């Protein structure tokens, strides 16, 4: 009898707390699972995704938690659909990893000569893609939380210094797909697509001669022992367009207050956060490379001219395709470059 009275008192106390807070025990906390495919110590995971998750929990007063998985729920190219289909609640990834054309307009964030730092490109990319090119419309089935880009893309290889356009011919390079794969092939490169986690093995075994990556990757993926030359291009020879998305049903289930709190930490704010981390990581990669025998050089005028000629062709083709969807791609690209301060 005494046990029944004690249980009743505990139950009444819990019920009183429920009425006082307006929350049921089941509704008091939502845990969102974020599938992460980069190594756990990669700057994007350790210094962007996890701190953002902690900030979400703080901003929602503990009602929403983000759990970043140590191992992904699928291969990197599958991550957009993992969120769309509800396998994961939140995912990030590269648009170029998706093998269909659903992200045509996102390619604006992949072209050459976009910007000399990740903060400027990421903020401009978010602003222009969402504002002029209806990014939300290309991310049907998910809540688009943010977009970002890495630092200027470089060409790293262990065969020869690239002093002319002809020096690209025959190189076997890993690319992330999308625009840079097309551009590299046009220059005579044999491209291979693979996830970043596969690059070290393939490079160390001689399956590939090099990679297209920002400077940070030489440190993040331990590639410096297998690279001899790194060629930079003003504004980057390419960039990559990244998404941060959430399953639509999970988003819809959140309260308006929690949605507002998450949105305040996402969008342009997240783009700037990610850009700062990329820039810091690029600086760390450059410091490491400075201690090695890797020769870092800028593309000369002849190489730049060859890249610009081909880049202009791909930009024009993209603008025509985007025009068919009712958007002014040429203006959007010019506006993005105006924001980052790059002339082309």
Short mmCIF file of C-alpha atoms in Angstrom, two decimals:
data_model
loop_
_atom_site.label_atom_id
_atom_site.label_comp_id
_atom_site.label_asym_id
_atom_site.label_seq_id
_atom_site.Cartn_x
_atom_site.Cartn_y
_atom_site.Cartn_z
CA UNK A 1 0.00 0.00 0.00
CA UNK A 2 2.86 2.33 0.92
CA UNK A 3 4.50 1.59 -2.46
CA UNK A 4 1.26 2.46 -4.27
CA UNK A 5 1.04 5.80 -2.44
CA UNK A 6 4.66 6.64 -3.28
CA UNK A 7 4.11 5.76 -6.93
CA UNK A 8 1.00 7.90 -7.02
CA UNK A 9 2.87 10.89 -5.55
CA UNK A 10 5.64 10.52 -8.16
CA UNK A 11 3.04 10.29 -10.92
CA UNK A 12 1.23 13.40 -9.70
CA UNK A 13 4.53 15.31 -9.53
CA UNK A 14 5.38 14.33 -13.11
CA UNK A 15 1.89 15.33 -14.26
CA UNK A 16 2.25 18.71 -12.53
CA UNK A 17 5.60 19.26 -14.25
CA UNK A 18 4.00 18.41 -17.59
CA UNK A 19 1.27 21.01 -17.14
CA UNK A 20 3.77 23.62 -15.89
CA UNK A 21 6.13 23.27 -18.85
CA UNK A 22 3.59 22.48 -21.54
CA UNK A 23 5.73 19.50 -22.62
CA UNK A 24 5.11 15.81 -22.41
CA UNK A 25 8.14 13.63 -21.58
CA UNK A 26 8.12 12.26 -25.16
CA UNK A 27 7.95 15.72 -26.75
CA UNK A 28 10.52 17.38 -24.52
CA UNK A 29 13.46 16.37 -26.68
CA UNK A 30 14.02 15.61 -30.37
CA UNK A 31 17.25 13.94 -31.42
CA UNK A 32 18.21 14.49 -35.03
CA UNK A 33 20.67 12.00 -36.52
CA UNK A 34 23.26 13.56 -38.82
CA UNK A 35 24.99 11.10 -41.15
CA UNK A 36 28.61 12.17 -41.67
CA UNK A 37 30.90 10.62 -44.28
CA UNK A 38 34.07 12.66 -43.82
CA UNK A 39 36.64 11.41 -41.27
CA UNK A 40 35.59 12.36 -37.71
CA UNK A 41 38.65 14.59 -37.31
CA UNK A 42 38.13 16.43 -40.60
CA UNK A 43 37.63 20.17 -39.95
CA UNK A 44 34.13 20.12 -41.46
CA UNK A 45 33.07 17.47 -38.96
CA UNK A 46 35.04 18.52 -35.87
CA UNK A 47 34.83 22.29 -36.30
CA UNK A 48 31.59 22.84 -38.24
CA UNK A 49 29.00 20.08 -37.88
CA UNK A 50 29.56 19.22 -34.22
CA UNK A 51 29.76 22.84 -32.95
CA UNK A 52 26.68 23.70 -35.02
CA UNK A 53 24.86 20.79 -33.41
CA UNK A 54 25.83 22.00 -29.94
CA UNK A 55 24.62 25.48 -30.82
CA UNK A 56 21.30 24.07 -32.02
CA UNK A 57 20.81 22.32 -28.70
CA UNK A 58 21.66 25.50 -26.80
CA UNK A 59 19.42 27.72 -28.97
CA UNK A 60 16.46 25.36 -28.54
CA UNK A 61 17.07 25.08 -24.78
CA UNK A 62 17.73 21.37 -25.10
CA UNK A 63 14.57 20.54 -26.97
CA UNK A 64 16.50 19.60 -30.15
CA UNK A 65 19.74 17.67 -30.17
CA UNK A 66 21.92 16.80 -33.16
CA UNK A 67 23.78 13.50 -32.99
CA UNK A 68 26.66 13.34 -35.50
CA UNK A 69 27.32 9.71 -36.37
CA UNK A 70 30.87 8.41 -36.30
CA UNK A 71 30.14 6.29 -39.37
CA UNK A 72 27.90 7.24 -42.32
CA UNK A 73 24.61 5.57 -43.13
CA UNK A 74 25.58 5.26 -46.79
CA UNK A 75 28.15 6.16 -49.41
CA UNK A 76 28.91 9.89 -49.91
CA UNK A 77 26.91 10.16 -53.19
CA UNK A 78 23.81 8.80 -51.44
CA UNK A 79 23.62 11.46 -48.76
CA UNK A 80 21.07 13.79 -50.29
CA UNK A 81 18.65 10.90 -50.77
CA UNK A 82 19.38 9.58 -47.27
CA UNK A 83 17.86 12.78 -45.91
CA UNK A 84 15.07 12.90 -48.47
CA UNK A 85 14.02 9.32 -47.76
CA UNK A 86 14.29 9.67 -43.98
CA UNK A 87 17.16 7.22 -43.52
CA UNK A 88 19.01 10.09 -41.84
CA UNK A 89 17.53 13.27 -40.40
CA UNK A 90 20.31 15.62 -41.55
CA UNK A 91 23.04 15.17 -44.16
CA UNK A 92 25.67 17.18 -45.97
CA UNK A 93 27.41 16.54 -49.26
CA UNK A 94 28.50 17.71 -52.68
CA UNK A 95 25.94 18.35 -55.39
CA UNK A 96 28.40 16.96 -57.93
CA UNK A 97 28.30 13.57 -56.19
CA UNK A 98 24.67 13.13 -57.28
CA UNK A 99 24.76 11.53 -60.72
CA UNK A 100 21.56 12.97 -62.19
CA UNK A 101 20.73 16.52 -63.31
CA UNK A 102 18.47 17.53 -60.44
CA UNK A 103 21.01 20.13 -59.24
CA UNK A 104 21.74 21.87 -62.55
CA UNK A 105 21.58 25.37 -61.09
CA UNK A 106 23.87 24.44 -58.19
CA UNK A 107 26.73 24.22 -60.68
CA UNK A 108 27.17 27.96 -60.30
CA UNK A 109 29.18 27.07 -57.18
CA UNK A 110 31.61 24.81 -59.07
CA UNK A 111 33.07 27.01 -61.80
CA UNK A 112 36.60 28.38 -62.13
CA UNK A 113 37.59 31.83 -60.86
CA UNK A 114 34.92 32.13 -58.14
CA UNK A 115 36.94 33.54 -55.25
CA UNK A 116 40.14 33.45 -53.28
CA UNK A 117 38.68 32.37 -49.93
CA UNK A 118 35.90 30.08 -48.77
CA UNK A 119 34.07 32.66 -46.67
CA UNK A 120 33.46 35.00 -49.60
CA UNK A 121 32.46 32.21 -51.99
CA UNK A 122 30.21 30.44 -49.47
CA UNK A 123 28.31 33.60 -48.54
CA UNK A 124 27.92 34.69 -52.16
CA UNK A 125 26.90 31.19 -53.19
CA UNK A 126 24.15 31.07 -50.57
CA UNK A 127 22.95 34.54 -51.48
CA UNK A 128 22.89 34.11 -55.27
CA UNK A 129 21.76 30.48 -55.52
CA UNK A 130 18.89 30.94 -53.07
CA UNK A 131 18.01 34.43 -54.25
CA UNK A 132 18.30 34.29 -58.04
CA UNK A 133 18.24 30.60 -58.90
CA UNK A 134 15.62 29.15 -56.50
CA UNK A 135 17.89 26.73 -54.69
CA UNK A 136 14.96 25.46 -52.61
CA UNK A 137 13.24 24.33 -55.80
CA UNK A 138 16.19 22.10 -56.66
CA UNK A 139 16.15 20.54 -53.20
CA UNK A 140 12.65 19.18 -53.34
CA UNK A 141 11.76 16.79 -50.56
CA UNK A 142 14.10 18.25 -47.95
CA UNK A 143 14.53 21.40 -45.92
CA UNK A 144 17.53 23.26 -47.33
CA UNK A 145 19.40 24.44 -44.26
CA UNK A 146 22.51 25.90 -45.89
CA UNK A 147 25.00 25.89 -48.74
CA UNK A 148 28.75 26.39 -48.71
CA UNK A 149 31.95 25.99 -50.71
CA UNK A 150 35.55 25.12 -49.93
CA UNK A 151 38.62 27.22 -50.63
CA UNK A 152 40.12 27.69 -54.10
CA UNK A 153 40.58 24.36 -55.90
CA UNK A 154 44.10 23.40 -56.97
CA UNK A 155 45.67 20.69 -59.11
CA UNK A 156 48.14 18.50 -57.22
CA UNK A 157 50.18 15.81 -58.96
CA UNK A 158 53.39 13.79 -58.70
CA UNK A 159 54.36 13.62 -62.36
CA UNK A 160 55.28 17.08 -63.66
CA UNK A 161 54.97 20.81 -63.20
CA UNK A 162 52.21 22.12 -65.42
CA UNK A 163 53.79 24.77 -67.62
CA UNK A 164 51.52 24.46 -70.64
CA UNK A 165 48.05 23.19 -71.44
CA UNK A 166 49.66 20.12 -73.01
CA UNK A 167 51.10 19.11 -69.63
CA UNK A 168 47.62 18.12 -68.45
CA UNK A 169 47.40 15.40 -71.10
CA UNK A 170 47.66 11.90 -69.75
CA UNK A 171 47.53 12.79 -66.07
CA UNK A 172 45.28 10.53 -64.03
CA UNK A 173 43.53 12.76 -61.51
CA UNK A 174 40.84 12.20 -58.93
CA UNK A 175 38.06 14.76 -59.29
CA UNK A 176 34.78 15.20 -57.37
CA UNK A 177 32.74 14.99 -60.56
CA UNK A 178 30.72 17.85 -61.99
CA UNK A 179 32.31 20.82 -63.72
CA UNK A 180 35.95 20.12 -62.81
CA UNK A 181 35.69 16.59 -64.22
CA UNK A 182 34.42 18.00 -67.53
CA UNK A 183 37.07 20.72 -67.60
CA UNK A 184 39.89 18.32 -66.76
CA UNK A 185 38.81 15.85 -69.43
CA UNK A 186 38.71 18.70 -71.96
CA UNK A 187 42.34 19.41 -71.04
CA UNK A 188 43.33 15.80 -71.70
CA UNK A 189 43.18 14.47 -68.14
CA UNK A 190 41.97 10.98 -67.37
CA UNK A 191 39.62 11.58 -64.46
CA UNK A 192 38.57 9.17 -61.75
CA UNK A 193 35.75 9.69 -59.30
CA UNK A 194 36.16 8.40 -55.76
CA UNK A 195 35.29 9.47 -52.25
CA UNK A 196 37.98 11.40 -50.35
CA UNK A 197 38.58 8.44 -48.07
CA UNK A 198 39.80 6.34 -51.02
CA UNK A 199 42.32 8.86 -52.33
CA UNK A 200 45.31 8.05 -50.11
CA UNK A 201 45.37 4.40 -51.09
CA UNK A 202 44.91 5.07 -54.81
CA UNK A 203 47.54 7.81 -54.84
CA UNK A 204 50.10 5.87 -52.82
CA UNK A 205 49.67 2.84 -55.09
CA UNK A 206 50.03 4.87 -58.29
CA UNK A 207 46.48 4.22 -59.48
CA UNK A 208 46.16 7.99 -59.82
CA UNK A 209 48.84 10.63 -60.38
CA UNK A 210 47.17 13.36 -58.43
CA UNK A 211 44.03 15.08 -57.25
CA UNK A 212 41.96 18.21 -57.55
CA UNK A 213 41.52 19.45 -54.00
CA UNK A 214 41.89 22.64 -51.99
CA UNK A 215 45.13 22.98 -50.04
CA UNK A 216 43.64 21.67 -46.79
CA UNK A 217 43.19 18.19 -48.24
CA UNK A 218 46.93 17.51 -48.40
CA UNK A 219 46.93 17.63 -44.60
CA UNK A 220 43.45 16.26 -43.92
CA UNK A 221 43.97 13.14 -46.05
CA UNK A 222 47.77 12.77 -45.50
CA UNK A 223 48.65 13.19 -49.17
CA UNK A 224 51.79 15.33 -48.95
CA UNK A 225 54.22 12.40 -49.22
CA UNK A 226 52.76 11.48 -52.61
CA UNK A 227 52.54 14.92 -54.24
CA UNK A 228 55.36 16.86 -55.92
CA UNK A 229 53.59 19.80 -57.59
CA UNK A 230 50.63 21.98 -56.66
CA UNK A 231 49.28 24.47 -59.19
CA UNK A 232 47.04 27.33 -58.09
CA UNK A 233 44.80 29.56 -60.19
CA UNK A 234 43.52 33.01 -59.14
CA UNK A 235 40.02 32.43 -57.81
CA UNK A 236 40.52 28.65 -58.00
CA UNK A 237 40.56 26.34 -61.01
CA UNK A 238 37.25 25.03 -59.60
CA UNK A 239 35.19 24.90 -56.45
CA UNK A 240 32.63 22.52 -54.98
CA UNK A 241 29.02 23.22 -54.07
CA UNK A 242 27.93 21.71 -50.75
CA UNK A 243 24.50 21.31 -49.19
CA UNK A 244 23.26 20.89 -45.63
CA UNK A 245 19.74 19.46 -45.67
CA UNK A 246 17.15 18.00 -43.33
CA UNK A 247 14.37 15.51 -43.87
CA UNK A 248 11.20 17.51 -44.58
CA UNK A 249 8.93 15.53 -42.26
CA UNK A 250 11.39 15.93 -39.38
CA UNK A 251 11.55 19.65 -40.05
CA UNK A 252 7.78 19.99 -40.22
CA UNK A 253 7.43 18.24 -36.86
CA UNK A 254 9.47 20.90 -35.06
CA UNK A 255 7.82 23.79 -33.28
CA UNK A 256 7.91 27.24 -34.88
CA UNK A 257 10.23 28.44 -32.12
CA UNK A 258 12.71 25.64 -32.73
CA UNK A 259 12.57 26.15 -36.49
CA UNK A 260 13.38 29.82 -36.02
CA UNK A 261 16.27 28.99 -33.69
CA UNK A 262 17.76 26.52 -36.18
CA UNK A 263 17.31 28.84 -39.14
CA UNK A 264 19.16 31.61 -37.29
CA UNK A 265 22.17 29.26 -37.09
CA UNK A 266 21.82 28.03 -40.67
CA UNK A 267 21.63 29.79 -44.05
CA UNK A 268 24.17 32.60 -44.43
CA UNK A 269 25.41 32.15 -40.85
CA UNK A 270 26.30 28.51 -41.45
CA UNK A 271 27.87 29.36 -44.82
CA UNK A 272 30.17 31.84 -43.10
CA UNK A 273 30.94 29.36 -40.31
CA UNK A 274 31.90 26.65 -42.79
CA UNK A 275 33.89 29.10 -44.92
CA UNK A 276 35.96 30.24 -41.95
CA UNK A 277 36.83 26.66 -41.05
CA UNK A 278 37.80 25.86 -44.66
CA UNK A 279 40.05 28.93 -44.79
CA UNK A 280 41.72 27.99 -41.51
CA UNK A 281 42.22 24.45 -42.78
CA UNK A 282 43.70 25.73 -46.05
CA UNK A 283 46.15 27.82 -44.04
CA UNK A 284 47.11 24.73 -42.06
CA UNK A 285 47.58 22.77 -45.27
CA UNK A 286 49.78 25.52 -46.69
CA UNK A 287 51.93 25.51 -43.54
CA UNK A 288 52.41 21.76 -43.85
CA UNK A 289 53.26 21.97 -47.55
CA UNK A 290 55.83 24.71 -46.83
CA UNK A 291 57.75 22.16 -44.77
CA UNK A 292 57.89 19.66 -47.64
CA UNK A 293 59.57 19.54 -51.05
CA UNK A 294 56.26 20.10 -52.87
CA UNK A 295 56.63 22.85 -55.47
CA UNK A 296 53.71 25.26 -55.29
CA UNK A 297 53.33 27.44 -58.37
CA UNK A 298 50.74 29.66 -59.99
CA UNK A 299 49.40 28.83 -63.42
CA UNK A 300 51.25 30.84 -66.06
CA UNK A 301 49.54 32.95 -68.71
CA UNK A 302 49.42 30.15 -71.28
CA UNK A 303 47.78 27.73 -68.85
CA UNK A 304 45.38 30.40 -67.63
CA UNK A 305 44.35 31.20 -71.19
CA UNK A 306 43.62 27.54 -71.89
CA UNK A 307 41.54 27.23 -68.73
CA UNK A 308 39.61 30.46 -69.42
CA UNK A 309 38.79 29.39 -72.96
CA UNK A 310 37.31 26.11 -71.81
CA UNK A 311 35.68 27.61 -68.73
CA UNK A 312 33.86 30.17 -70.87
CA UNK A 313 32.48 27.38 -73.02
CA UNK A 314 31.11 25.43 -70.06
CA UNK A 315 29.66 28.55 -68.46
CA UNK A 316 27.85 29.45 -71.68
CA UNK A 317 26.43 25.94 -72.03
CA UNK A 318 25.26 26.02 -68.41
CA UNK A 319 23.68 29.47 -68.81
CA UNK A 320 21.70 28.22 -71.82
CA UNK A 321 20.46 25.18 -69.89
CA UNK A 322 19.50 27.35 -66.93
CA UNK A 323 17.77 29.82 -69.25
CA UNK A 324 15.54 26.98 -70.45
CA UNK A 325 14.39 26.64 -66.82
CA UNK A 326 13.53 30.34 -66.68
CA UNK A 327 16.62 31.69 -64.91
CA UNK A 328 19.37 34.12 -65.91
CA UNK A 329 22.47 32.09 -65.15
CA UNK A 330 24.92 34.50 -66.75
CA UNK A 331 23.71 37.35 -64.56
CA UNK A 332 23.73 35.16 -61.46
CA UNK A 333 27.32 34.10 -62.09
CA UNK A 334 28.39 37.70 -62.71
CA UNK A 335 26.66 38.73 -59.48
CA UNK A 336 28.41 35.97 -57.53
CA UNK A 337 31.81 37.08 -58.83
CA UNK A 338 30.97 40.71 -58.08
CA UNK A 339 30.34 39.74 -54.46
CA UNK A 340 33.64 37.85 -54.17
CA UNK A 341 35.63 40.48 -56.03
CA UNK A 342 36.80 38.28 -58.92
CA UNK A 343 36.93 39.53 -62.50
CA UNK A 344 36.74 37.04 -65.33
#
